[in-house]
Amino acid sequence: MFKLGRQIFCSAERNAFLAKKIIASFSEKTAEEAAKKKVDQKNKDFQTVYRIIHPEKKGFILAAVTSAISSGIFMLYPKLIPQLSDLYANKYEKIEESDSDEQKLNKQKNNQNTNNAYLKFFLTWGLVCGVSGFFNFSRRYINGDLGNRISIRLRQAIYNDLMTKDSTFYFNKSVNTAKIIHKLSNDVSQVSQSVSMDLFIAFRGALFITGGTGFLLFQSPQLILPSLFVMAGLSVSSRFFGNYQRHYKKEEAYDLTKTSEQAQEALQNIKLIKISNTEIKEQIDYQSTLARFYNSSKKVQYWTGMNFGFLEGFGLYSLIGILGYGSFLISSGLATPELLSSSMYAFYVGLGVRSIVNTYTELKKTTGLYDGIVSVIGTDVTQSQTYNNPKLIEEGQEYLKLQRNNAEFYQQLYSNNTATLHQSKPPHITLKNITFKYDEYGTERQLLSDLNIEIESGSVVALVGPSGCGKTTVLNLLTKLYQPTSGDILFDGQSLQAKDSKWVQQNVSYVTQEPMIFQDTVYYNIIYGNQGFDTSQEKVIEAAKMANAHDFIMSLPEGYQTKLSERGQDLSGGQRQRLILARAILKDPKILILDEGTANLDSESEKAIIQDLKTISKNRTCIIVTHKIENFLGFVNKIIELKAPINSENKLQQEKSEDEKAN
Ligand SMILES: Nc1ncnc2c1ncn2[C@@H]1O[C@H](COP(=O)(O)OP(=O)(O)O)[C@@H](O)[C@H]1O
Ligand SMILES: [Mg+2]
């Protein structure tokens, strides 16, 4: 019994021992990993900052030189203390009538010396302050300019990246345009300001430390020890407070982004808000988002204040302490009064340490912000060609000279040999075993499976089916906005994969479900996307007449030069649709794709437009998505019905043929 109990105890003991050992080794390992991770992160932060400033390194060198000179001048100011005491020794002596000649001469000489001493004092320091003023101006100006240049680089590189991104990026559910725009404006400003200013604060700090320590070593090594103490105090406290600042700064940035997202969404849905009479609810929602931002911002300010207050209090007290200690050394005969100016250097050293530690915290926040930008747009643009283009800003100045919307310029920009790409006749289109899958929050969804469609050359095909069955997706595949997961799309037997987006632009007109209109003139909106084709006034009018848009355009205050409002909201639904049709047919495309173009119209306009489509679709291969097939029966050659995907499992789309060529 006893033996057994002991055995159990022993094994229990052993288990505990083993468990401890495992835990120990585990935590050792994680501590090791954490340490490694920390070093990696630190390296990463420095690399990020380096990559951000890299293309502007000339400016940074210039700023460093001016900064060094202005700091060097600043290092001269403690010299003022002994000079003042020298100056104090010079007095002005009044020459009396009763003075002997010799006395008069001596006094005159003395007064002359006093005059000279003051003149020298004012002139020297005047010169020093003047030079310092100039270099401080240069330092500040170059720093500010660098900030602007970095922000322009970042914005242009992000914008270029956004424009050239695969269109599937924008169909991703986690992509939010308000968030992107917020990053592009707010966060980019913060990052560029921080790298251009903070680095120099740290640089100045480093100069103060080396200069101050140099003077101390040279003049009064007795003060080294107390200044080391000040350094330690300042850096430890700054690190401590800085950690809190950084933590809440992240929260603050997140909450600020939320306010932008919310405002943009509300403004986009303003009509719904108005008719739902939910203005007050929206105001309260925004107010609470602002309050959340305020709370996190307040915490940032609290810890920034703590940091600041402690640094000022402790910093000043340490200066006083060093001065006191200096007095003690002087009165004990251990040092000369020169020491008092040296004590200022001890303070400089402390200031330098403070700047470096603070900047370290700031730059960590900055790289955090930059990482936030990267996580939203998905690309580290500092490695891109645009960002590192040495002439980026100068090129921008060149483009500034071009008039915006200079149609001729844009024609030239795109007009290299595009005519060779033109289809001579409407193509036969084949969708061969098309499968399309997409990722939805980590789950794979299959929308199209093994879809086979034949579209005869010059025919009109209607794509029908319940909402969400993938009609728009098929059109996106046909225009290369999407890539099929498997299968192929053939135009006259040639794979679409082998054709580029330029080929698509030259041969396909795609009228999307949502009318896309720029806040610009009617003319600009019609010629948009028609580069490489004749976009003269006559041709534009011809296309507008064909789309039955000419009459309403002429009734606008400035005809084709009338500026439209955001998303063309000052036009009726039918007018918008006609405008977009005019854009679509201006280039006389051999392939015309329309996505529920008439779905949002009143039946009158719808019927009228469908009538026009009959003529417009002639001599083109047309694919039309519609909910109201009955309206199209007159001229549709084939109806293709897509079935709703039941789940991610296999489902077959049916193809229904209907021969009803142009009655
Ligand atoms: N890349 C994608 N990411 C997420 N969802 C997608 C993607 N492509 C299509 N979908 C989803 O597939 C469904 C079908 O879309 P769509 O082709 O627009 O249907 P339809 O035009 O027939 O109404 C929708 O629910 C849409 O959200
Ligand atoms: Mg659709």
Coordinates of C-alpha atoms and ligand atoms in Angstrom, one line a residue, residues 168 170-173 436-440 445 447-448 464-476 482 513 595-596 625 627 642 645, ligand 1:
T168 CA -10.4 41.6 -59.0
Y170 CA -11.8 45.9 -56.2
F171 CA -14.3 43.1 -56.1
N172 CA -12.8 41.9 -52.9
K173 CA -15.2 42.4 -50.1
F436 CA -15.2 30.5 -62.0
K437 CA -14.4 30.3 -58.3
Y438 CA -13.8 33.1 -55.8
D439 CA -12.7 33.4 -52.3
E440 CA -15.2 34.6 -49.7
R445 CA -17.2 29.6 -53.7
L447 CA -20.2 30.5 -59.2
L448 CA -19.8 29.1 -62.7
V464 CA -30.9 35.7 -68.4
G465 CA -31.2 34.1 -65.0
P466 CA -32.0 34.9 -61.3
S467 CA -30.1 37.6 -59.5
G468 CA -26.7 36.5 -58.3
C469 CA -26.4 33.6 -60.8
G470 CA -23.3 35.1 -62.3
K471 CA -24.5 37.1 -65.4
T472 CA -22.3 40.1 -64.6
T473 CA -19.5 37.8 -63.8
V474 CA -19.7 36.3 -67.3
L475 CA -19.5 39.8 -68.8
N476 CA -16.5 40.6 -66.6
Y482 CA -11.9 38.6 -64.3
Q513 CA -24.7 47.8 -64.7
D595 CA -25.5 44.7 -68.5
E596 CA -29.1 45.4 -67.6
V625 CA -28.0 40.8 -69.8
H627 CA -34.4 40.7 -66.6
L642 CA -27.8 30.7 -66.2
P645 CA -25.6 28.2 -57.9
Ligands
LIG1 N1 -14.6 38.2 -57.0 C1 -15.7 38.0 -56.2 N2 -15.6 38.1 -54.9 C2 -16.7 38.0 -54.1 N3 -17.9 37.7 -54.6 C3 -18.1 37.6 -55.9 C4 -17.0 37.7 -56.8 N4 -17.5 37.6 -58.0 C5 -18.8 37.3 -57.9 N5 -19.1 37.3 -56.6 C6 -20.5 37.0 -56.1 O1 -21.1 36.2 -57.0 C7 -22.5 36.4 -57.1 C8 -22.9 36.6 -58.5 O2 -22.5 37.9 -59.0 P1 -23.0 38.5 -60.4 O3 -22.3 37.9 -61.5 O4 -23.0 40.0 -60.2 O5 -24.6 38.1 -60.5 P2 -25.7 38.6 -61.4 O6 -25.2 39.7 -62.3 O7 -26.2 37.4 -62.1 O8 -26.8 39.2 -60.5 C9 -22.7 37.6 -56.2 O9 -23.3 37.2 -55.0 C10 -21.4 38.2 -56.0 O10 -21.3 38.8 -54.8

